[in-house]
């Protein structure tokens, strides 16, 4: 349980959902974890839970759309812990129903790109200045929405596609500085916060296309994040990995043929 012993890990958007799973698993592996987001009460609850489990954690306010708060996060973390080893870019505006191209307003488009693309870019930019001396690992949380066209979620998918390319650009430009950058694309992740809000029909659609017999959970993403944060992945960079139960690994007609009880036409 010491794969991240003494590493300092910042997990943005870790006051709920996937971010909590990542933060808790990193702490269990010995990391000093900075939980951050806009909701202080929820963030402190995560910190207290980590401490109850024997880990080390602190909370720092951060708004992914506010560059000043991002800069303060890194400055204060360096002052508190002396270094920054890992950044997990998890904070984002999940807008899976933002609409078709003709339905989107410029304001809707800009709001999603401000948090999901611009926020990830700027957090990465600031992190790099702290990692250039001793190296580090940057882990972006992308989305399966970036893999294929869809009937909606246009802006969200485009923003997350940008995160994919940012991952490769950072990996290429800073690999020789001992800074790695990888991306995790979650599939349907059911969390305590969203479980009641995900319609059963949507769960059924996903489960009929997933190759395993369950939905994803935050720990599924956290497990891969721990690997990318650890020295075990020192030869792994520029990678974009789906953690989606196999959803994107097959032809799109699988669910329909399963319903027919056939393998082909």
PDB file of C-alpha atoms in Angstrom:
ATOM      1  CA  UNK A   1       0.000   0.000   0.000  1.00  0.00           C
ATOM      2  CA  UNK A   2       2.988   2.322  -0.500  1.00  0.00           C
ATOM      3  CA  UNK A   3       3.046   2.728  -4.269  1.00  0.00           C
ATOM      4  CA  UNK A   4       2.778   6.530  -3.906  1.00  0.00           C
ATOM      5  CA  UNK A   5       4.665   6.910  -0.642  1.00  0.00           C
ATOM      6  CA  UNK A   6       5.567  10.577   0.005  1.00  0.00           C
ATOM      7  CA  UNK A   7       4.291  11.748  -3.378  1.00  0.00           C
ATOM      8  CA  UNK A   8       2.217  14.950  -3.353  1.00  0.00           C
ATOM      9  CA  UNK A   9      -0.920  14.548  -5.448  1.00  0.00           C
ATOM     10  CA  UNK A  10      -3.398  17.258  -6.434  1.00  0.00           C
ATOM     11  CA  UNK A  11      -6.802  15.957  -7.532  1.00  0.00           C
ATOM     12  CA  UNK A  12      -9.003  18.698  -8.974  1.00  0.00           C
ATOM     13  CA  UNK A  13     -12.748  18.312  -8.638  1.00  0.00           C
ATOM     14  CA  UNK A  14     -12.332  15.825  -5.806  1.00  0.00           C
ATOM     15  CA  UNK A  15     -15.276  16.866  -3.655  1.00  0.00           C
ATOM     16  CA  UNK A  16     -17.559  14.333  -5.363  1.00  0.00           C
ATOM     17  CA  UNK A  17     -17.784  11.335  -7.663  1.00  0.00           C
ATOM     18  CA  UNK A  18     -14.749  10.085  -9.543  1.00  0.00           C
ATOM     19  CA  UNK A  19     -12.510  12.642  -7.849  1.00  0.00           C
ATOM     20  CA  UNK A  20     -13.246  11.188  -4.408  1.00  0.00           C
ATOM     21  CA  UNK A  21     -12.383   7.698  -5.622  1.00  0.00           C
ATOM     22  CA  UNK A  22      -9.071   8.892  -7.041  1.00  0.00           C
ATOM     23  CA  UNK A  23      -8.173  10.917  -3.945  1.00  0.00           C
ATOM     24  CA  UNK A  24      -8.922   8.093  -1.506  1.00  0.00           C
ATOM     25  CA  UNK A  25      -6.999   5.454  -3.455  1.00  0.00           C
ATOM     26  CA  UNK A  26      -3.984   7.754  -3.834  1.00  0.00           C
ATOM     27  CA  UNK A  27      -4.006   8.408  -0.091  1.00  0.00           C
ATOM     28  CA  UNK A  28      -4.250   4.686   0.661  1.00  0.00           C
ATOM     29  CA  UNK A  29      -1.090   4.225  -1.397  1.00  0.00           C
ATOM     30  CA  UNK A  30       0.825   6.699   0.774  1.00  0.00           C
ATOM     31  CA  UNK A  31       0.365   9.964  -1.110  1.00  0.00           C
ATOM     32  CA  UNK A  32      -0.200  13.354   0.475  1.00  0.00           C
ATOM     33  CA  UNK A  33      -3.413  14.341  -1.283  1.00  0.00           C
ATOM     34  CA  UNK A  34      -4.786  17.816  -1.927  1.00  0.00           C
ATOM     35  CA  UNK A  35      -8.551  17.649  -2.299  1.00  0.00           C
ATOM     36  CA  UNK A  36      -9.857  20.686  -4.143  1.00  0.00           C
ATOM     37  CA  UNK A  37     -13.023  22.162  -5.551  1.00  0.00           C
ATOM     38  CA  UNK A  38     -15.574  24.879  -4.893  1.00  0.00           C
ATOM     39  CA  UNK A  39     -17.540  23.090  -2.159  1.00  0.00           C
ATOM     40  CA  UNK A  40     -15.517  23.412   1.031  1.00  0.00           C
ATOM     41  CA  UNK A  41     -17.893  21.440   3.254  1.00  0.00           C
ATOM     42  CA  UNK A  42     -17.870  18.448   0.933  1.00  0.00           C
ATOM     43  CA  UNK A  43     -14.132  18.762   0.422  1.00  0.00           C
ATOM     44  CA  UNK A  44     -13.452  18.720   4.152  1.00  0.00           C
ATOM     45  CA  UNK A  45     -15.663  15.650   4.465  1.00  0.00           C
ATOM     46  CA  UNK A  46     -13.455  13.868   1.922  1.00  0.00           C
ATOM     47  CA  UNK A  47     -10.330  14.968   3.789  1.00  0.00           C
ATOM     48  CA  UNK A  48     -11.731  13.709   7.088  1.00  0.00           C
ATOM     49  CA  UNK A  49     -12.613  10.353   5.537  1.00  0.00           C
ATOM     50  CA  UNK A  50      -9.084   9.992   4.188  1.00  0.00           C
ATOM     51  CA  UNK A  51      -7.639  10.815   7.590  1.00  0.00           C
ATOM     52  CA  UNK A  52      -9.948   8.278   9.245  1.00  0.00           C
ATOM     53  CA  UNK A  53      -8.512   5.686   6.865  1.00  0.00           C
ATOM     54  CA  UNK A  54      -4.989   6.604   7.967  1.00  0.00           C
ATOM     55  CA  UNK A  55      -4.089   8.850   5.048  1.00  0.00           C
ATOM     56  CA  UNK A  56      -2.760  12.385   4.710  1.00  0.00           C
ATOM     57  CA  UNK A  57      -4.907  15.017   3.013  1.00  0.00           C
ATOM     58  CA  UNK A  58      -5.824  18.682   3.008  1.00  0.00           C
ATOM     59  CA  UNK A  59      -8.462  20.794   1.283  1.00  0.00           C
ATOM     60  CA  UNK A  60      -7.894  23.789  -0.952  1.00  0.00           C
ATOM     61  CA  UNK A  61     -10.565  25.885  -2.645  1.00  0.00           C
ATOM     62  CA  UNK A  62     -10.299  25.944  -6.432  1.00  0.00           C
ATOM     63  CA  UNK A  63     -12.590  27.098  -9.219  1.00  0.00           C
ATOM     64  CA  UNK A  64     -11.506  25.531 -12.513  1.00  0.00           C
ATOM     65  CA  UNK A  65     -12.680  28.657 -14.376  1.00  0.00           C
ATOM     66  CA  UNK A  66     -10.675  31.054 -12.165  1.00  0.00           C
ATOM     67  CA  UNK A  67      -6.983  31.296 -13.061  1.00  0.00           C
ATOM     68  CA  UNK A  68      -6.137  33.062  -9.802  1.00  0.00           C
ATOM     69  CA  UNK A  69      -7.546  30.225  -7.716  1.00  0.00           C
ATOM     70  CA  UNK A  70      -5.612  27.700  -9.804  1.00  0.00           C
ATOM     71  CA  UNK A  71      -2.355  29.592  -9.252  1.00  0.00           C
ATOM     72  CA  UNK A  72      -3.059  29.849  -5.513  1.00  0.00           C
ATOM     73  CA  UNK A  73      -3.694  26.091  -5.335  1.00  0.00           C
ATOM     74  CA  UNK A  74      -0.231  25.248  -6.635  1.00  0.00           C
ATOM     75  CA  UNK A  75       1.556  27.983  -4.718  1.00  0.00           C
ATOM     76  CA  UNK A  76      -0.011  26.957  -1.407  1.00  0.00           C
ATOM     77  CA  UNK A  77       0.516  23.242  -2.056  1.00  0.00           C
ATOM     78  CA  UNK A  78       4.217  23.824  -2.704  1.00  0.00           C
ATOM     79  CA  UNK A  79       4.489  25.853   0.503  1.00  0.00           C
ATOM     80  CA  UNK A  80       2.647  23.188   2.513  1.00  0.00           C
ATOM     81  CA  UNK A  81       4.300  20.031   1.188  1.00  0.00           C
ATOM     82  CA  UNK A  82       7.476  21.296  -0.476  1.00  0.00           C
ATOM     83  CA  UNK A  83       6.805  19.848  -3.915  1.00  0.00           C
ATOM     84  CA  UNK A  84       4.150  18.685  -6.397  1.00  0.00           C
ATOM     85  CA  UNK A  85       4.573  15.241  -7.969  1.00  0.00           C
ATOM     86  CA  UNK A  86       1.216  14.475  -9.530  1.00  0.00           C
ATOM     87  CA  UNK A  87      -1.688  16.436 -10.969  1.00  0.00           C
ATOM     88  CA  UNK A  88      -4.994  14.733 -11.723  1.00  0.00           C
ATOM     89  CA  UNK A  89      -7.107  16.971 -13.964  1.00  0.00           C
ATOM     90  CA  UNK A  90     -10.539  15.714 -12.981  1.00  0.00           C
ATOM     91  CA  UNK A  91     -12.583  18.918 -12.569  1.00  0.00           C
ATOM     92  CA  UNK A  92     -15.008  19.482 -15.453  1.00  0.00           C
ATOM     93  CA  UNK A  93     -18.501  20.523 -16.374  1.00  0.00           C
ATOM     94  CA  UNK A  94     -20.277  17.300 -17.304  1.00  0.00           C
ATOM     95  CA  UNK A  95     -22.881  18.388 -19.857  1.00  0.00           C
ATOM     96  CA  UNK A  96     -23.886  15.174 -21.587  1.00  0.00           C
ATOM     97  CA  UNK A  97     -27.095  16.729 -22.887  1.00  0.00           C
ATOM     98  CA  UNK A  98     -25.743  20.046 -24.165  1.00  0.00           C
ATOM     99  CA  UNK A  99     -27.413  19.498 -27.550  1.00  0.00           C
ATOM    100  CA  UNK A 100     -26.916  19.399 -31.297  1.00  0.00           C
ATOM    101  CA  UNK A 101     -24.875  21.971 -33.157  1.00  0.00           C
ATOM    102  CA  UNK A 102     -27.959  23.971 -34.199  1.00  0.00           C
ATOM    103  CA  UNK A 103     -29.290  23.969 -30.609  1.00  0.00           C
ATOM    104  CA  UNK A 104     -26.122  25.202 -28.927  1.00  0.00           C
ATOM    105  CA  UNK A 105     -25.652  28.849 -28.149  1.00  0.00           C
ATOM    106  CA  UNK A 106     -22.229  30.444 -28.158  1.00  0.00           C
ATOM    107  CA  UNK A 107     -22.625  30.987 -24.414  1.00  0.00           C
ATOM    108  CA  UNK A 108     -23.266  27.262 -23.807  1.00  0.00           C
ATOM    109  CA  UNK A 109     -20.284  26.311 -25.965  1.00  0.00           C
ATOM    110  CA  UNK A 110     -17.981  28.773 -24.220  1.00  0.00           C
ATOM    111  CA  UNK A 111     -19.079  27.710 -20.720  1.00  0.00           C
ATOM    112  CA  UNK A 112     -18.232  24.067 -21.374  1.00  0.00           C
ATOM    113  CA  UNK A 113     -14.927  24.852 -23.052  1.00  0.00           C
ATOM    114  CA  UNK A 114     -14.016  27.242 -20.244  1.00  0.00           C
ATOM    115  CA  UNK A 115     -14.163  24.502 -17.631  1.00  0.00           C
ATOM    116  CA  UNK A 116     -13.370  21.330 -19.571  1.00  0.00           C
ATOM    117  CA  UNK A 117     -10.722  22.549 -22.017  1.00  0.00           C
ATOM    118  CA  UNK A 118      -9.435  25.942 -20.881  1.00  0.00           C
ATOM    119  CA  UNK A 119      -9.430  24.877 -17.214  1.00  0.00           C
ATOM    120  CA  UNK A 120      -7.522  21.670 -17.943  1.00  0.00           C
ATOM    121  CA  UNK A 121      -5.053  23.581 -20.103  1.00  0.00           C
ATOM    122  CA  UNK A 122      -4.358  26.242 -17.504  1.00  0.00           C
ATOM    123  CA  UNK A 123      -4.072  23.826 -14.597  1.00  0.00           C
ATOM    124  CA  UNK A 124      -1.583  21.823 -16.653  1.00  0.00           C
ATOM    125  CA  UNK A 125       0.333  24.970 -17.625  1.00  0.00           C
ATOM    126  CA  UNK A 126       0.744  25.998 -13.988  1.00  0.00           C
ATOM    127  CA  UNK A 127       1.653  22.463 -12.892  1.00  0.00           C
ATOM    128  CA  UNK A 128       4.435  22.290 -15.454  1.00  0.00           C
ATOM    129  CA  UNK A 129       6.256  25.227 -13.864  1.00  0.00           C
ATOM    130  CA  UNK A 130       6.422  23.292 -10.589  1.00  0.00           C
ATOM    131  CA  UNK A 131       7.375  19.965 -12.176  1.00  0.00           C
ATOM    132  CA  UNK A 132      10.178  21.117 -14.471  1.00  0.00           C
ATOM    133  CA  UNK A 133      12.773  20.810 -11.721  1.00  0.00           C
ATOM    134  CA  UNK A 134      12.041  17.286 -10.494  1.00  0.00           C
ATOM    135  CA  UNK A 135       9.621  15.799 -13.018  1.00  0.00           C
ATOM    136  CA  UNK A 136       6.103  14.574 -12.420  1.00  0.00           C
ATOM    137  CA  UNK A 137       2.989  12.899 -13.744  1.00  0.00           C
ATOM    138  CA  UNK A 138      -0.072  14.651 -15.178  1.00  0.00           C
ATOM    139  CA  UNK A 139      -3.221  12.568 -15.480  1.00  0.00           C
ATOM    140  CA  UNK A 140      -6.134  13.934 -17.472  1.00  0.00           C
ATOM    141  CA  UNK A 141      -9.638  12.587 -17.042  1.00  0.00           C
ATOM    142  CA  UNK A 142     -11.183  12.565 -20.494  1.00  0.00           C
ATOM    143  CA  UNK A 143     -14.405  10.953 -21.646  1.00  0.00           C
ATOM    144  CA  UNK A 144     -15.615   8.253 -23.997  1.00  0.00           C
ATOM    145  CA  UNK A 145     -17.744  11.071 -25.485  1.00  0.00           C
ATOM    146  CA  UNK A 146     -14.629  12.112 -27.425  1.00  0.00           C
ATOM    147  CA  UNK A 147     -14.374   8.810 -29.283  1.00  0.00           C
ATOM    148  CA  UNK A 148     -17.364   8.977 -31.639  1.00  0.00           C
ATOM    149  CA  UNK A 149     -20.128  11.266 -32.821  1.00  0.00           C
ATOM    150  CA  UNK A 150     -23.344  11.320 -30.798  1.00  0.00           C
ATOM    151  CA  UNK A 151     -26.885  12.675 -31.013  1.00  0.00           C
ATOM    152  CA  UNK A 152     -26.122  15.304 -28.377  1.00  0.00           C
ATOM    153  CA  UNK A 153     -23.298  16.389 -26.016  1.00  0.00           C
ATOM    154  CA  UNK A 154     -21.608  18.148 -28.928  1.00  0.00           C
ATOM    155  CA  UNK A 155     -19.666  20.788 -26.980  1.00  0.00           C
ATOM    156  CA  UNK A 156     -18.716  18.371 -24.203  1.00  0.00           C
ATOM    157  CA  UNK A 157     -17.425  15.808 -26.695  1.00  0.00           C
ATOM    158  CA  UNK A 158     -15.407  18.435 -28.571  1.00  0.00           C
ATOM    159  CA  UNK A 159     -13.890  19.757 -25.353  1.00  0.00           C
ATOM    160  CA  UNK A 160     -12.912  16.266 -24.221  1.00  0.00           C
ATOM    161  CA  UNK A 161     -11.408  15.566 -27.642  1.00  0.00           C
ATOM    162  CA  UNK A 162      -9.245  18.600 -26.983  1.00  0.00           C
ATOM    163  CA  UNK A 163      -8.140  17.040 -23.700  1.00  0.00           C
ATOM    164  CA  UNK A 164      -7.032  13.953 -25.660  1.00  0.00           C
ATOM    165  CA  UNK A 165      -4.794  16.071 -27.890  1.00  0.00           C
ATOM    166  CA  UNK A 166      -3.515  18.160 -24.988  1.00  0.00           C
ATOM    167  CA  UNK A 167      -2.420  14.900 -23.377  1.00  0.00           C
ATOM    168  CA  UNK A 168      -0.333  13.914 -26.384  1.00  0.00           C
ATOM    169  CA  UNK A 169       1.121  17.412 -26.776  1.00  0.00           C
ATOM    170  CA  UNK A 170       2.246  17.626 -23.147  1.00  0.00           C
ATOM    171  CA  UNK A 171       3.692  14.103 -23.272  1.00  0.00           C
ATOM    172  CA  UNK A 172       5.726  14.979 -26.359  1.00  0.00           C
ATOM    173  CA  UNK A 173       6.859  18.441 -25.307  1.00  0.00           C
ATOM    174  CA  UNK A 174       7.892  17.604 -21.738  1.00  0.00           C
ATOM    175  CA  UNK A 175       8.836  13.919 -21.787  1.00  0.00           C
ATOM    176  CA  UNK A 176      12.544  14.753 -21.917  1.00  0.00           C
ATOM    177  CA  UNK A 177      12.008  16.853 -18.778  1.00  0.00           C
ATOM    178  CA  UNK A 178      10.840  13.717 -16.951  1.00  0.00           C
ATOM    179  CA  UNK A 179       7.197  14.821 -17.024  1.00  0.00           C
ATOM    180  CA  UNK A 180       4.692  12.236 -18.176  1.00  0.00           C
ATOM    181  CA  UNK A 181       1.110  12.867 -19.281  1.00  0.00           C
ATOM    182  CA  UNK A 182      -1.620  10.277 -19.791  1.00  0.00           C
ATOM    183  CA  UNK A 183      -5.403  10.337 -20.113  1.00  0.00           C
ATOM    184  CA  UNK A 184      -8.162   8.126 -18.720  1.00  0.00           C
ATOM    185  CA  UNK A 185     -11.488   8.012 -20.548  1.00  0.00           C
ATOM    186  CA  UNK A 186     -14.230   6.791 -18.180  1.00  0.00           C
ATOM    187  CA  UNK A 187     -17.328   5.036 -19.432  1.00  0.00           C
ATOM    188  CA  UNK A 188     -20.570   5.081 -17.449  1.00  0.00           C
ATOM    189  CA  UNK A 189     -19.443   5.588 -13.860  1.00  0.00           C
ATOM    190  CA  UNK A 190     -22.212   5.323 -11.275  1.00  0.00           C
ATOM    191  CA  UNK A 191     -21.400   7.271  -8.118  1.00  0.00           C
ATOM    192  CA  UNK A 192     -23.297   7.893  -4.881  1.00  0.00           C
ATOM    193  CA  UNK A 193     -24.031  11.412  -6.159  1.00  0.00           C
ATOM    194  CA  UNK A 194     -25.365  10.524  -9.611  1.00  0.00           C
ATOM    195  CA  UNK A 195     -26.949   7.110  -9.047  1.00  0.00           C
ATOM    196  CA  UNK A 196     -30.428   8.466  -8.348  1.00  0.00           C
ATOM    197  CA  UNK A 197     -30.209  10.849 -11.317  1.00  0.00           C
ATOM    198  CA  UNK A 198     -29.163   8.326 -13.981  1.00  0.00           C
ATOM    199  CA  UNK A 199     -32.380   6.952 -15.522  1.00  0.00           C
ATOM    200  CA  UNK A 200     -32.717   3.177 -15.490  1.00  0.00           C
ATOM    201  CA  UNK A 201     -33.285   3.181 -19.240  1.00  0.00           C
ATOM    202  CA  UNK A 202     -29.869   4.786 -19.705  1.00  0.00           C
ATOM    203  CA  UNK A 203     -28.253   2.225 -17.396  1.00  0.00           C
ATOM    204  CA  UNK A 204     -29.903  -0.556 -19.400  1.00  0.00           C
ATOM    205  CA  UNK A 205     -28.642   0.858 -22.703  1.00  0.00           C
ATOM    206  CA  UNK A 206     -25.101   0.992 -21.383  1.00  0.00           C
ATOM    207  CA  UNK A 207     -25.211  -2.421 -19.723  1.00  0.00           C
ATOM    208  CA  UNK A 208     -26.402  -4.030 -22.964  1.00  0.00           C
ATOM    209  CA  UNK A 209     -23.250  -2.693 -24.667  1.00  0.00           C
ATOM    210  CA  UNK A 210     -20.743  -3.153 -21.838  1.00  0.00           C
ATOM    211  CA  UNK A 211     -18.749  -6.389 -22.027  1.00  0.00           C
ATOM    212  CA  UNK A 212     -18.721  -6.987 -18.261  1.00  0.00           C
ATOM    213  CA  UNK A 213     -21.670  -7.468 -15.917  1.00  0.00           C
ATOM    214  CA  UNK A 214     -21.662  -4.138 -14.079  1.00  0.00           C
ATOM    215  CA  UNK A 215     -21.353  -0.404 -14.401  1.00  0.00           C
ATOM    216  CA  UNK A 216     -18.159   1.415 -13.545  1.00  0.00           C
ATOM    217  CA  UNK A 217     -17.406   2.940 -10.137  1.00  0.00           C
ATOM    218  CA  UNK A 218     -14.996   5.708  -9.061  1.00  0.00           C
ATOM    219  CA  UNK A 219     -12.457   3.165  -7.838  1.00  0.00           C
ATOM    220  CA  UNK A 220     -12.127   1.781 -11.380  1.00  0.00           C
ATOM    221  CA  UNK A 221     -10.795   5.155 -12.495  1.00  0.00           C
ATOM    222  CA  UNK A 222      -8.805   5.599  -9.284  1.00  0.00           C
ATOM    223  CA  UNK A 223      -6.947   2.334  -9.792  1.00  0.00           C
ATOM    224  CA  UNK A 224      -5.574   3.413 -13.166  1.00  0.00           C
ATOM    225  CA  UNK A 225      -4.831   6.894 -11.836  1.00  0.00           C
ATOM    226  CA  UNK A 226      -2.709   5.343  -9.070  1.00  0.00           C
ATOM    227  CA  UNK A 227      -0.756   3.389 -11.696  1.00  0.00           C
ATOM    228  CA  UNK A 228      -0.141   6.502 -13.806  1.00  0.00           C
ATOM    229  CA  UNK A 229       0.884   8.424 -10.673  1.00  0.00           C
ATOM    230  CA  UNK A 230       3.323   5.737  -9.538  1.00  0.00           C
ATOM    231  CA  UNK A 231       6.831   4.954 -10.704  1.00  0.00           C
ATOM    232  CA  UNK A 232       5.469   1.690 -12.097  1.00  0.00           C
ATOM    233  CA  UNK A 233       4.360   3.643 -15.179  1.00  0.00           C
ATOM    234  CA  UNK A 234       7.649   5.498 -15.683  1.00  0.00           C
ATOM    235  CA  UNK A 235       7.842   4.181 -19.277  1.00  0.00           C
ATOM    236  CA  UNK A 236       4.215   5.056 -20.070  1.00  0.00           C
ATOM    237  CA  UNK A 237       3.305   8.473 -21.463  1.00  0.00           C
ATOM    238  CA  UNK A 238       1.074   9.968 -24.137  1.00  0.00           C
ATOM    239  CA  UNK A 239      -1.474   7.194 -23.662  1.00  0.00           C
ATOM    240  CA  UNK A 240      -5.257   7.522 -23.739  1.00  0.00           C
ATOM    241  CA  UNK A 241      -6.928   4.542 -22.108  1.00  0.00           C
ATOM    242  CA  UNK A 242     -10.634   3.749 -21.989  1.00  0.00           C
ATOM    243  CA  UNK A 243     -11.975   2.445 -18.689  1.00  0.00           C
ATOM    244  CA  UNK A 244     -15.450   1.647 -19.960  1.00  0.00           C
ATOM    245  CA  UNK A 245     -16.075  -2.059 -19.492  1.00  0.00           C
ATOM    246  CA  UNK A 246     -15.265  -2.658 -23.146  1.00  0.00           C
ATOM    247  CA  UNK A 247     -17.995  -0.328 -24.429  1.00  0.00           C
ATOM    248  CA  UNK A 248     -15.842   1.098 -27.224  1.00  0.00           C
ATOM    249  CA  UNK A 249     -14.125  -2.108 -28.246  1.00  0.00           C
ATOM    250  CA  UNK A 250     -16.831  -3.632 -30.448  1.00  0.00           C
ATOM    251  CA  UNK A 251     -19.039  -2.905 -33.438  1.00  0.00           C
ATOM    252  CA  UNK A 252     -22.092  -0.741 -32.637  1.00  0.00           C
ATOM    253  CA  UNK A 253     -24.673  -3.454 -33.442  1.00  0.00           C
ATOM    254  CA  UNK A 254     -23.710  -5.902 -30.685  1.00  0.00           C
ATOM    255  CA  UNK A 255     -26.544  -4.973 -28.308  1.00  0.00           C
ATOM    256  CA  UNK A 256     -29.190  -5.337 -31.013  1.00  0.00           C
ATOM    257  CA  UNK A 257     -27.925  -8.752 -32.126  1.00  0.00           C
ATOM    258  CA  UNK A 258     -27.846  -9.883 -28.510  1.00  0.00           C
ATOM    259  CA  UNK A 259     -31.516  -8.962 -28.214  1.00  0.00           C
ATOM    260  CA  UNK A 260     -32.237 -11.049 -31.328  1.00  0.00           C
ATOM    261  CA  UNK A 261     -30.278 -13.967 -29.929  1.00  0.00           C
ATOM    262  CA  UNK A 262     -28.004 -13.915 -32.982  1.00  0.00           C
ATOM    263  CA  UNK A 263     -24.370 -13.218 -33.685  1.00  0.00           C
ATOM    264  CA  UNK A 264     -24.808 -11.767 -37.152  1.00  0.00           C
ATOM    265  CA  UNK A 265     -27.442 -11.196 -39.842  1.00  0.00           C
TER     266      UNK A 265
END
